[in-house]
CSV table of C-alpha atoms and ligand atoms in Angstrom, one decimal:
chain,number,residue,atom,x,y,z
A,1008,UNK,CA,-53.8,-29.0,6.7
A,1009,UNK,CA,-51.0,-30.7,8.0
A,1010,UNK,CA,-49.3,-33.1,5.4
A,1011,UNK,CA,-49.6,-36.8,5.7
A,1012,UNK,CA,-46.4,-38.5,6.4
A,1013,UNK,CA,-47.7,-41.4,3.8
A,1014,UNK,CA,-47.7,-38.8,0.9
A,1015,UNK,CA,-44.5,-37.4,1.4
A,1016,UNK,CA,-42.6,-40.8,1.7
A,1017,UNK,CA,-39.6,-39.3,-0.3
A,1018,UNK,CA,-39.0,-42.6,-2.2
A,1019,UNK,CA,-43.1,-42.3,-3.7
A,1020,UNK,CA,-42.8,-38.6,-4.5
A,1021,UNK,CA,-39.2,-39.2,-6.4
A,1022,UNK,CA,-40.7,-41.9,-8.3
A,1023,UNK,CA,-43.8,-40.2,-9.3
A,1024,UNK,CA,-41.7,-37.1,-10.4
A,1025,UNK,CA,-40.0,-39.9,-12.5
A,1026,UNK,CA,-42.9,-41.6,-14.0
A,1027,UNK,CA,-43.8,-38.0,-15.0
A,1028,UNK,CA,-40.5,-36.7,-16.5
A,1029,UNK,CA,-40.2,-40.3,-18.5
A,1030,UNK,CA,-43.8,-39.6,-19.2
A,1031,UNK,CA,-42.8,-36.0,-20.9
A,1032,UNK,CA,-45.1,-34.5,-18.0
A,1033,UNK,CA,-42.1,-33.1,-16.0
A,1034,UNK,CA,-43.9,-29.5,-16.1
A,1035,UNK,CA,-46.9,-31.2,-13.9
A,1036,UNK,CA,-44.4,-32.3,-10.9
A,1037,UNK,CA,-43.7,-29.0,-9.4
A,1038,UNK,CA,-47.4,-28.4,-8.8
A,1039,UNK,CA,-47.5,-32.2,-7.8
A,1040,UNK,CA,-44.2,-31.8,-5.5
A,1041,UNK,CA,-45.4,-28.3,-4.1
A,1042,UNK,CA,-49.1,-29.8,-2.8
A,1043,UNK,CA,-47.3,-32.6,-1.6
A,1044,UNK,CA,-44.6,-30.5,0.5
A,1045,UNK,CA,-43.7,-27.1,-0.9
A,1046,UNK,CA,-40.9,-28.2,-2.3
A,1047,UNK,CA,-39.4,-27.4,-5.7
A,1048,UNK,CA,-37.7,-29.5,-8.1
A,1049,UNK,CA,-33.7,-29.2,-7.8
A,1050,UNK,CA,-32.7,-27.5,-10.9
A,1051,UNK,CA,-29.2,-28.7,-12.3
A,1052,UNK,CA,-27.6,-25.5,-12.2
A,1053,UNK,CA,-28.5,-25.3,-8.8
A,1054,UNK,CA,-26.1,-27.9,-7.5
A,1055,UNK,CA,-22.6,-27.5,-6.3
A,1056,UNK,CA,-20.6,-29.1,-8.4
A,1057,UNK,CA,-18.2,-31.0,-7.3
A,1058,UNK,CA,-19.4,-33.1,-5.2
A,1059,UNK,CA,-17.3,-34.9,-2.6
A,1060,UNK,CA,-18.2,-38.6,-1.6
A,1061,UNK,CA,-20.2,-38.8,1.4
A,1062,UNK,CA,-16.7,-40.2,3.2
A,1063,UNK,CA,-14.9,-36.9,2.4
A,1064,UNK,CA,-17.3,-34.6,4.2
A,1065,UNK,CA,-17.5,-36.3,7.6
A,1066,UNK,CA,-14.8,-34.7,9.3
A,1067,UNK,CA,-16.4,-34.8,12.5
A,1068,UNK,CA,-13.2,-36.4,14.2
A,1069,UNK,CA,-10.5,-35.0,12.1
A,1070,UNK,CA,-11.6,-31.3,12.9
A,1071,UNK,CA,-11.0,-30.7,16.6
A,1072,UNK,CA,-13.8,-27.6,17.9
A,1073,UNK,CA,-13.0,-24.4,19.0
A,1074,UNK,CA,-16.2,-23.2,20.5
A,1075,UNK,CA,-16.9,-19.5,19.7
A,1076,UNK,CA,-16.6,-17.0,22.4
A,1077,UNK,CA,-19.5,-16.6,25.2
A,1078,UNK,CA,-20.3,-13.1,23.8
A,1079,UNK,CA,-20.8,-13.8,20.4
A,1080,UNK,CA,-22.9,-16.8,21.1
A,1081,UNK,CA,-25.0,-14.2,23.3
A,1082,UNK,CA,-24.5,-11.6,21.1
A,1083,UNK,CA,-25.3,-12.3,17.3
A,1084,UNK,CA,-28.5,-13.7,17.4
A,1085,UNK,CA,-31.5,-14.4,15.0
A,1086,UNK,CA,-34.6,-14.6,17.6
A,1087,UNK,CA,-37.5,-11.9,15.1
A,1088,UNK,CA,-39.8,-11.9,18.2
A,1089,UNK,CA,-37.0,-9.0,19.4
A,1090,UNK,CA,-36.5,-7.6,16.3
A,1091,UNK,CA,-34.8,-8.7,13.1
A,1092,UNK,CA,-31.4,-7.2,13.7
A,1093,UNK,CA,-28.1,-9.7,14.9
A,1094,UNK,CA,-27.8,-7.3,17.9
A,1095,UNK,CA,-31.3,-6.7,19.1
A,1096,UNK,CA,-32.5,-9.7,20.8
A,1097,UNK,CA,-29.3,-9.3,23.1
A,1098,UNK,CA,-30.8,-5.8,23.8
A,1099,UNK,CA,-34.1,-6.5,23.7
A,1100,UNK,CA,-34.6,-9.6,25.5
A,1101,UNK,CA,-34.2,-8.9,28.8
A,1102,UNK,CA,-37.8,-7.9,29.2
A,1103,UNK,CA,-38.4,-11.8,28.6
A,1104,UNK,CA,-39.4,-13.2,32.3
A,1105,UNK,CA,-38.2,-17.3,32.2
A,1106,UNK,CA,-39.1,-18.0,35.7
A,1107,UNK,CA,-41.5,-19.0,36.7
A,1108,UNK,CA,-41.9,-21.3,33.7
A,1109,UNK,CA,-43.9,-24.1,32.2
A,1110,UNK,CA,-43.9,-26.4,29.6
A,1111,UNK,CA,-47.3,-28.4,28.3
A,1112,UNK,CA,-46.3,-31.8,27.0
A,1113,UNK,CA,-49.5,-33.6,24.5
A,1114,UNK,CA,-50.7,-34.6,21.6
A,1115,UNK,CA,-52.7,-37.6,20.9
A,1116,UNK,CA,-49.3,-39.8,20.9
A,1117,UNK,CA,-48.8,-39.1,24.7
A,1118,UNK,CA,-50.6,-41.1,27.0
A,1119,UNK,CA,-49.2,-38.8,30.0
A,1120,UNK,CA,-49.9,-35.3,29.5
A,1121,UNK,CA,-49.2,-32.9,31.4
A,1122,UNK,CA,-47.9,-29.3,32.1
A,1123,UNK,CA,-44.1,-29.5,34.1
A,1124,UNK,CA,-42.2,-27.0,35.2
A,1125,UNK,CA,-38.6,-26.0,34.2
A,1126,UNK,CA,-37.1,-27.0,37.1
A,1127,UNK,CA,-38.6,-30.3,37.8
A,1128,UNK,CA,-37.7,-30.7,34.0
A,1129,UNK,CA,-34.2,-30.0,34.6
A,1130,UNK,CA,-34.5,-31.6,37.8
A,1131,UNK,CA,-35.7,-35.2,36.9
A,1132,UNK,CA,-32.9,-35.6,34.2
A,1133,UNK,CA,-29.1,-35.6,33.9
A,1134,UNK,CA,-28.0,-32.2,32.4
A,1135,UNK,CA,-25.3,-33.3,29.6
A,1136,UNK,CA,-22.8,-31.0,28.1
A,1137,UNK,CA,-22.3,-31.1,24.2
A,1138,UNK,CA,-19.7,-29.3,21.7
A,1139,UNK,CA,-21.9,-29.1,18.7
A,1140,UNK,CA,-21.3,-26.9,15.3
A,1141,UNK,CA,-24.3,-24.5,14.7
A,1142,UNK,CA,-25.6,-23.6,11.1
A,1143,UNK,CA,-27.8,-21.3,9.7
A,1144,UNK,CA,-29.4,-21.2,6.5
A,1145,UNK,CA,-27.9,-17.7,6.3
A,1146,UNK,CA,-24.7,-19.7,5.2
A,1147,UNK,CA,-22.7,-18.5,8.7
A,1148,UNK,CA,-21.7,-20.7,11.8
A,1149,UNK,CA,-20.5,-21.0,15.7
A,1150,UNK,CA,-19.8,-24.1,17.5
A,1151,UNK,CA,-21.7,-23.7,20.9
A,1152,UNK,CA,-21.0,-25.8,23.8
A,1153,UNK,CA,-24.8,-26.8,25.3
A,1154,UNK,CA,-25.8,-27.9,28.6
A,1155,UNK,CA,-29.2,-29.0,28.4
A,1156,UNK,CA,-31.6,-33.2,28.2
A,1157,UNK,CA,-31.9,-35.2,25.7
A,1158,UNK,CA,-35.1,-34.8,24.0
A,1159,UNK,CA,-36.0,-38.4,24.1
A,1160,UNK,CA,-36.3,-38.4,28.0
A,1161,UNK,CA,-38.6,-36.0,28.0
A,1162,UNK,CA,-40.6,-38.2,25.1
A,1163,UNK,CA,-40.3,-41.1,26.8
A,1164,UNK,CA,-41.8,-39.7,30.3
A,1165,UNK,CA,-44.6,-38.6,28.1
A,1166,UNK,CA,-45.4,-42.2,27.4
A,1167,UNK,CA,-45.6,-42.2,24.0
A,1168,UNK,CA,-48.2,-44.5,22.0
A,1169,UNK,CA,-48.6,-45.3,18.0
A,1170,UNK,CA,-49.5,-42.0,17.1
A,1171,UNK,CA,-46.8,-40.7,18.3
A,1172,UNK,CA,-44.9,-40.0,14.9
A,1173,UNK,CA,-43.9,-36.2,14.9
A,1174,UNK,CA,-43.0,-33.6,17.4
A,1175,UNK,CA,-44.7,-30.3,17.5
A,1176,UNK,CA,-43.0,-27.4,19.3
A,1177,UNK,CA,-44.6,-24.4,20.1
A,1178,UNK,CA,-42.7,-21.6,21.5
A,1179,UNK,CA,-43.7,-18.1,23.5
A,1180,UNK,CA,-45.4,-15.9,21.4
A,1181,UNK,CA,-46.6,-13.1,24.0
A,1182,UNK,CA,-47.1,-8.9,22.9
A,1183,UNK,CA,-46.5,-8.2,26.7
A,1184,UNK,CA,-42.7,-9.2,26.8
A,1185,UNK,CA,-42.1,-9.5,23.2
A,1186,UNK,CA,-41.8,-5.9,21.1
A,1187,UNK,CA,-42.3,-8.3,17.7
A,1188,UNK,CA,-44.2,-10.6,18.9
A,1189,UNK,CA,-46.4,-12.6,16.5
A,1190,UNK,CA,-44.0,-11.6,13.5
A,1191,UNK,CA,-44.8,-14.9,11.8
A,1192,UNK,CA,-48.7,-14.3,12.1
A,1193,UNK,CA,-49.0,-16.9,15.9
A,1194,UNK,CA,-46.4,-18.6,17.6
A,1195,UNK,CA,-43.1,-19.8,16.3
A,1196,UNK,CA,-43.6,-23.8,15.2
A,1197,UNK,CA,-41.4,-26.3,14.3
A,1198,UNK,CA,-41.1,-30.0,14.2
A,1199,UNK,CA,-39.3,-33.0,14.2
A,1200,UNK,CA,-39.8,-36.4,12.9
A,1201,UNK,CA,-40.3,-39.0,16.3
A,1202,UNK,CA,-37.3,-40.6,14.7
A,1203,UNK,CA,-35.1,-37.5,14.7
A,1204,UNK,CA,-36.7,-36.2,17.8
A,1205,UNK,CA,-35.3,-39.7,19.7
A,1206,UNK,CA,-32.1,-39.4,18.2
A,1207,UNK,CA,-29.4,-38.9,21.3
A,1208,UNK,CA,-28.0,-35.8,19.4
A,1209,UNK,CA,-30.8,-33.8,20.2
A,1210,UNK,CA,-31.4,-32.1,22.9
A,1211,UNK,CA,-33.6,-29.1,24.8
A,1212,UNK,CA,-30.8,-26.8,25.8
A,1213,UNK,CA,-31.3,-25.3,28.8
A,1214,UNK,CA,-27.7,-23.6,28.9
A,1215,UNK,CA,-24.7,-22.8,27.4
A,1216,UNK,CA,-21.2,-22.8,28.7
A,1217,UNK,CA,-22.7,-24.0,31.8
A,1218,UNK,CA,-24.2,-20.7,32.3
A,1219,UNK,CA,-28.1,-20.7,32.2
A,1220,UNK,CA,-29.3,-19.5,28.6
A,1221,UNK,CA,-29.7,-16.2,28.3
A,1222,UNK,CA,-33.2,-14.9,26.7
A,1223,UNK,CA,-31.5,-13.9,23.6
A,1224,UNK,CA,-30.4,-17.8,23.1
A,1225,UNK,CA,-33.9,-19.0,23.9
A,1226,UNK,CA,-34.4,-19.2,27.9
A,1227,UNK,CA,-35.3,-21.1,29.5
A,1228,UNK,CA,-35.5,-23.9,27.0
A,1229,UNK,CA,-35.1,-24.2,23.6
A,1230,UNK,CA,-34.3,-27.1,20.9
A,1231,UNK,CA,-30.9,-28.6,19.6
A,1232,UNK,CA,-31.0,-30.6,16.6
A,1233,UNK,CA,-27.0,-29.9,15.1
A,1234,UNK,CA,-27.1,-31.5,12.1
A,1235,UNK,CA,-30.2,-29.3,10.5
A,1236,UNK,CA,-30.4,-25.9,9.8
A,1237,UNK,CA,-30.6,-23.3,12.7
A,1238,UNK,CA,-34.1,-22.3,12.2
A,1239,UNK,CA,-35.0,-26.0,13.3
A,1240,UNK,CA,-34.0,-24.8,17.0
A,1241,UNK,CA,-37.4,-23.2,18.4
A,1242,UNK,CA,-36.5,-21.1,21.1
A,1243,UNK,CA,-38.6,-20.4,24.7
A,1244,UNK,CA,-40.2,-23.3,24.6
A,1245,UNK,CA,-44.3,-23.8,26.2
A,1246,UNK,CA,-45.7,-26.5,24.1
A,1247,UNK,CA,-44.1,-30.0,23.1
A,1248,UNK,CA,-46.8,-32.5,21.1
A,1249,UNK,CA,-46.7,-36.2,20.2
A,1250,UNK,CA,-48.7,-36.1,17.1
A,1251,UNK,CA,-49.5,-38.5,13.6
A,1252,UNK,CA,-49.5,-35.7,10.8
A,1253,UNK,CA,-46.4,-34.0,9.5
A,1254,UNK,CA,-46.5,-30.5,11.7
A,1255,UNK,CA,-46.1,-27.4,9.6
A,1256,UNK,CA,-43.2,-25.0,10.5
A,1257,UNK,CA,-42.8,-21.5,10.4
A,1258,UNK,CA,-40.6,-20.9,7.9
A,1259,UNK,CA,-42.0,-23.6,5.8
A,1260,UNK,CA,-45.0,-21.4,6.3
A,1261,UNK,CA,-43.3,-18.3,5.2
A,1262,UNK,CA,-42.1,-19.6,2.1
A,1263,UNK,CA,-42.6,-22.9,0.9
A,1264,UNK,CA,-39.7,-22.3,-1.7
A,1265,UNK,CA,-36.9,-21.6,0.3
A,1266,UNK,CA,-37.7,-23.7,3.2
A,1267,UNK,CA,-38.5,-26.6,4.3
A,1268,UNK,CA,-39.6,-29.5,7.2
A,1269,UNK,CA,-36.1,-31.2,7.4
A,1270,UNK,CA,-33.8,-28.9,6.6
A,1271,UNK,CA,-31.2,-31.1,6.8
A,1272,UNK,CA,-27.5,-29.3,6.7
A,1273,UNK,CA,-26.1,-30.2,3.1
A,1274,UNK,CA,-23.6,-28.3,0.9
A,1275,UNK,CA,-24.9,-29.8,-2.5
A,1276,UNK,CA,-27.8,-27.9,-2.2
A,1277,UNK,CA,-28.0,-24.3,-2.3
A,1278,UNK,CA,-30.1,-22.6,-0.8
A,1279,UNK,CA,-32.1,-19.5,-3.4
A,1280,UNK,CA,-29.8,-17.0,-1.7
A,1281,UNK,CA,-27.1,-18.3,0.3
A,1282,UNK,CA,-24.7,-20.9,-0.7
A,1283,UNK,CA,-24.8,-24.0,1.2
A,1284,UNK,CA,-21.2,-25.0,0.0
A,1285,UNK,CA,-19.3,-23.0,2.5
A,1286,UNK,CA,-20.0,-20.7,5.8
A,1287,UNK,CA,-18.5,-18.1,7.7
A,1288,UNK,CA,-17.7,-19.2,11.1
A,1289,UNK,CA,-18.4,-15.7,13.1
A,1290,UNK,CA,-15.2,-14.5,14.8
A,1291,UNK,CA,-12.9,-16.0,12.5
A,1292,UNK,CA,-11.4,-14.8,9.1
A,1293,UNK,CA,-12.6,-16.5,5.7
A,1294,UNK,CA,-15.0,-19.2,4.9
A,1295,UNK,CA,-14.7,-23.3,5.8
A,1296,UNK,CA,-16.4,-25.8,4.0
A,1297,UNK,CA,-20.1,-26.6,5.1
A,1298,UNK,CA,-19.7,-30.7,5.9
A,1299,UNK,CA,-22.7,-32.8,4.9
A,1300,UNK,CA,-25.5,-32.8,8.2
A,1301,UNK,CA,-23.3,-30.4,9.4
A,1302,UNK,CA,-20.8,-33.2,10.3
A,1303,UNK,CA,-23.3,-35.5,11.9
A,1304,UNK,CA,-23.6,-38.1,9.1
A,1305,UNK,CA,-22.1,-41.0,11.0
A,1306,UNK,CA,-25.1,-40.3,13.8
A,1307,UNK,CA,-27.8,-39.4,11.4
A,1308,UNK,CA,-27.5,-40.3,7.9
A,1309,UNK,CA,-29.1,-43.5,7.7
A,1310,UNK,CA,-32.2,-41.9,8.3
A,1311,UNK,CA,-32.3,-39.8,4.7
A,1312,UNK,CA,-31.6,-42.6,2.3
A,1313,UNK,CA,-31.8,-40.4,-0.7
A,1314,UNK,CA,-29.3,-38.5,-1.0
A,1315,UNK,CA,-30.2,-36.9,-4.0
A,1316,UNK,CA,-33.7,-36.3,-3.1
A,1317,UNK,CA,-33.9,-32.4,-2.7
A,1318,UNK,CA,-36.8,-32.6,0.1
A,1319,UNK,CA,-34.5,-33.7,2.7
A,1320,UNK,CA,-32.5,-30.1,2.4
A,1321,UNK,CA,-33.6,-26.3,3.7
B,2655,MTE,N1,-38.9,-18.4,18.6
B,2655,MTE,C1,-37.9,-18.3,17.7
B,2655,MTE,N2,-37.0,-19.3,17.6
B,2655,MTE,C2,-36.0,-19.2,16.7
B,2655,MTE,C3,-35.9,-18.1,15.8
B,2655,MTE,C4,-36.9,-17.1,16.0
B,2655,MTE,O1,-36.8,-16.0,15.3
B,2655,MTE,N3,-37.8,-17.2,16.9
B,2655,MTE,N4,-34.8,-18.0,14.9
B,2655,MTE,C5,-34.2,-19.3,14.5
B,2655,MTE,C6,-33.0,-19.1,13.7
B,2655,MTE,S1,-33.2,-18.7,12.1
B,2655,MTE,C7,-31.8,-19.4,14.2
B,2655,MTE,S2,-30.4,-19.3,13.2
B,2655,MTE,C8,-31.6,-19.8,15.6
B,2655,MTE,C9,-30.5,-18.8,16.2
B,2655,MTE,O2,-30.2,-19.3,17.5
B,2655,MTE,P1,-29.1,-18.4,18.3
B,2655,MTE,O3,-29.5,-17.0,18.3
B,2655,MTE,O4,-29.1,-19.0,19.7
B,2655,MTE,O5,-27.7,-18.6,17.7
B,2655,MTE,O6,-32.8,-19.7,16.4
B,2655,MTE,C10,-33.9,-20.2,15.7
B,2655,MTE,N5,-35.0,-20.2,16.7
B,2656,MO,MO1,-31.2,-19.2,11.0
C-alpha cells in the first residue's frame, strides 16, 4: 500500500519521534518511522561533521561546468535491465527498439488521458538545453548537458485536477529487448512529489549534447530531476500518472534502509555505504565536495524545510 502523504508530513513524524524520545520510548520510533516510510533514525555517528552553513554549499554560480565527455556520459552507465556492470548497458542496449514509441499519461489527477507518441511529445513543446551536475548515490558524478521538456508541460497538457499530488513513472520493463529485464521483480518505478515534478528544473530528457539519447542513457525519454540522487531518473519511459497516494519506488522497494522517496542530494547524510560528503567526478583526478541538493538549493530548498529531518535524504 502506497503511503499516505498526510502520515508522512515530515514535521508530524519528527515531532512524534520527539514526543517518544522525551517520553523514554525512543526504541518504539524506528518501527514507528519505518511503517510510516522505511526510514531509519539518523544515528549521530552517522553525520558528517562539520557541517557548512547552508550559504557555503551553494556554489552553483561560483563553480563554472565542464560537462563530461560524450563517451563517458554514454559509456558508464547504471541502467540493471542490461546488466549490472558500468559497461554493459552501452553493449547491451542496442537491442532496445525506441521508435516507434509511446507514452500513457493517467492517473486519477488527469482529467485528459491519453497515450502520445514521442514525437508529437517532442513535437508540441520547445526542446531546452540544460548544463546540470549528475549524482549518484554511489558517491560519483558527471555534469551532462540535456536536451529534452520540462516535465510540467507535459503535466499541465494532462489537465491536472485535486488529486493530482504525486507523479508515478513507469518505465519499459520487456524480456524481449531487455536480457535483465524485470531485475527489480516488474517495471522500474519512481516518483515525484506534483510539487517537485512542476519545478522548472525538471525535465524528461529526450537527448543529450543535442544528440538523441542513446538506449544506454534511457531512449527515448527518460526523467531529470538534478538536485536528487540519480536513481530518481527512470529511464525509457511508457507510463506517467497523476495520482493522490505517495508512489512507492524501486529502490525504496529494494531496501527501505538505504533508500528512500526523496532522495534529495545532501552531504550531511551518509549514505550506509557511500559517503555523501564528497564524489568522484568520472574522468577527473580526486574527489570534490558533494554541494547540498547537488547545487540546486536556491531553486529547490524551500520545499524541504527541515533540514535536519533525515527523510528528505537517499
Ligand atoms: N529503468 C531504469 N532506470 C534507471 C536505472 C535502472 O537501473 N533502470 N538506474 C538509475 C540509476 S541508479 C542511475 S545513477 C541513473 C544513471 O543514468 P545514466 O546511466 O544515464 O548516467 O539511471 C537511473 N535510472
Ligand atoms: Mo545511481
Amino acid at each position: 500500500m502506497p503511503v499516505k502523504s498526510s502520515e508522512i508530513t515530515p514535521e508530524k513524524v519528527f515531532k512524534r519521534r520527539r514526543t517518544l524520545i522525551a517520553a523514554g520510548l525512543g526504541v518504539l520510533a524506528v518501527p514507528l518511522l519505518d511503517r510510516g516510510y522505511g526510514l531509519l533514525q539518523q544515528k549521530p555517528d552517522e553525520v558528517n561533521e562539520p557541517f557548512a552553513p547552508v550559504s557555503a554549499q551553494l556554489g552553483r554560480q561560483s563553480q563554472p561546468l565542464t560537462p563530461t565527455p560524450y563517451e563517458t556520459v554514454t559509456g558508464y552507465n547504471n541502467y540493471y535491465e542490461f546488466g549490472y556492470s558500468k559497461d554493459d548497458p552501452a553493449k547491451a542496449a542496442k537491442t532496445l527498439m525506441t521508435s516507434p514509441w509511446s507514452v500513457e499519461i493517467g492517473g486519477e489527477g488527469a482529467n485528459k488521458p491519453g497515450f502520445y507518441d514521442i514525437e508529437e511529445i517532442k513535437g508540441e513543446h520547445a526542446i531546452e538545453n540544460h548544463v546540470y551536475r549528475f549524482r549518484c548515490v554511489e558517491a560519483w558524478s558527471m555534469v551532462i548537458p540535456w536536451n529534452g521538456i520540462k516535465l510540467s508541460d507535459i503535466i499541465n497538457a494532462a489537465q491536472p485536477n485535486s488529486k493530482a499530488k504525486f507523479v508515478r513513472f513507469t518505465t519499459l520493463n520487456d524480456a524481449q529487448q531487455m536480457p535483465n529485464a524485470d531485475w527489480a521483480g516488474g517495471p522500474y518505478v519512481e516518483g515525484l512529489t506534483i510539487e517537485e515534478a512542476m519545478n522548472p528544473l525538471t525535465l524528461l530528457a529526450t537527448g543529450i549534447y543535442d544528440q538523441p539519447l542513446e538506449q544506454q542513457n534511457g531512449a527515448p525519454i527518460r526523467l531529470v530531476v538534478p538536485w536528487k540522487y540519480g536513481f530518481k531518473y527512470a529511464k525509457s519511459i511508457v507510463k506517467i500518472e497523476l495520482v493522490e497516494q505517495m508512489p512507492q519506488n524501486t529502490w525504496w522497494l529494494q531496501n527501505k534502509r538505504e533508500y528512500g522517496f526523496y532522495a534529495n542530494v545532501n552531504p550531511r547524510f551518509d549514505h550506509p555505504r557511500w559517503t555523501q560528503a564528497t564524489e568522484r567526478v568520472i574522468g577527473e583526478l580526486g574527489r570534490k565536495p558533494t554541494l547540498l541538493y547537488n547545487g540546486y538549493a536556491d531553486e529547490v530548498g524551500h520545499m524541504y524545510p527541515d533540514l535536519d529531518n533525515r527523510l528528505y535524504f537517499y
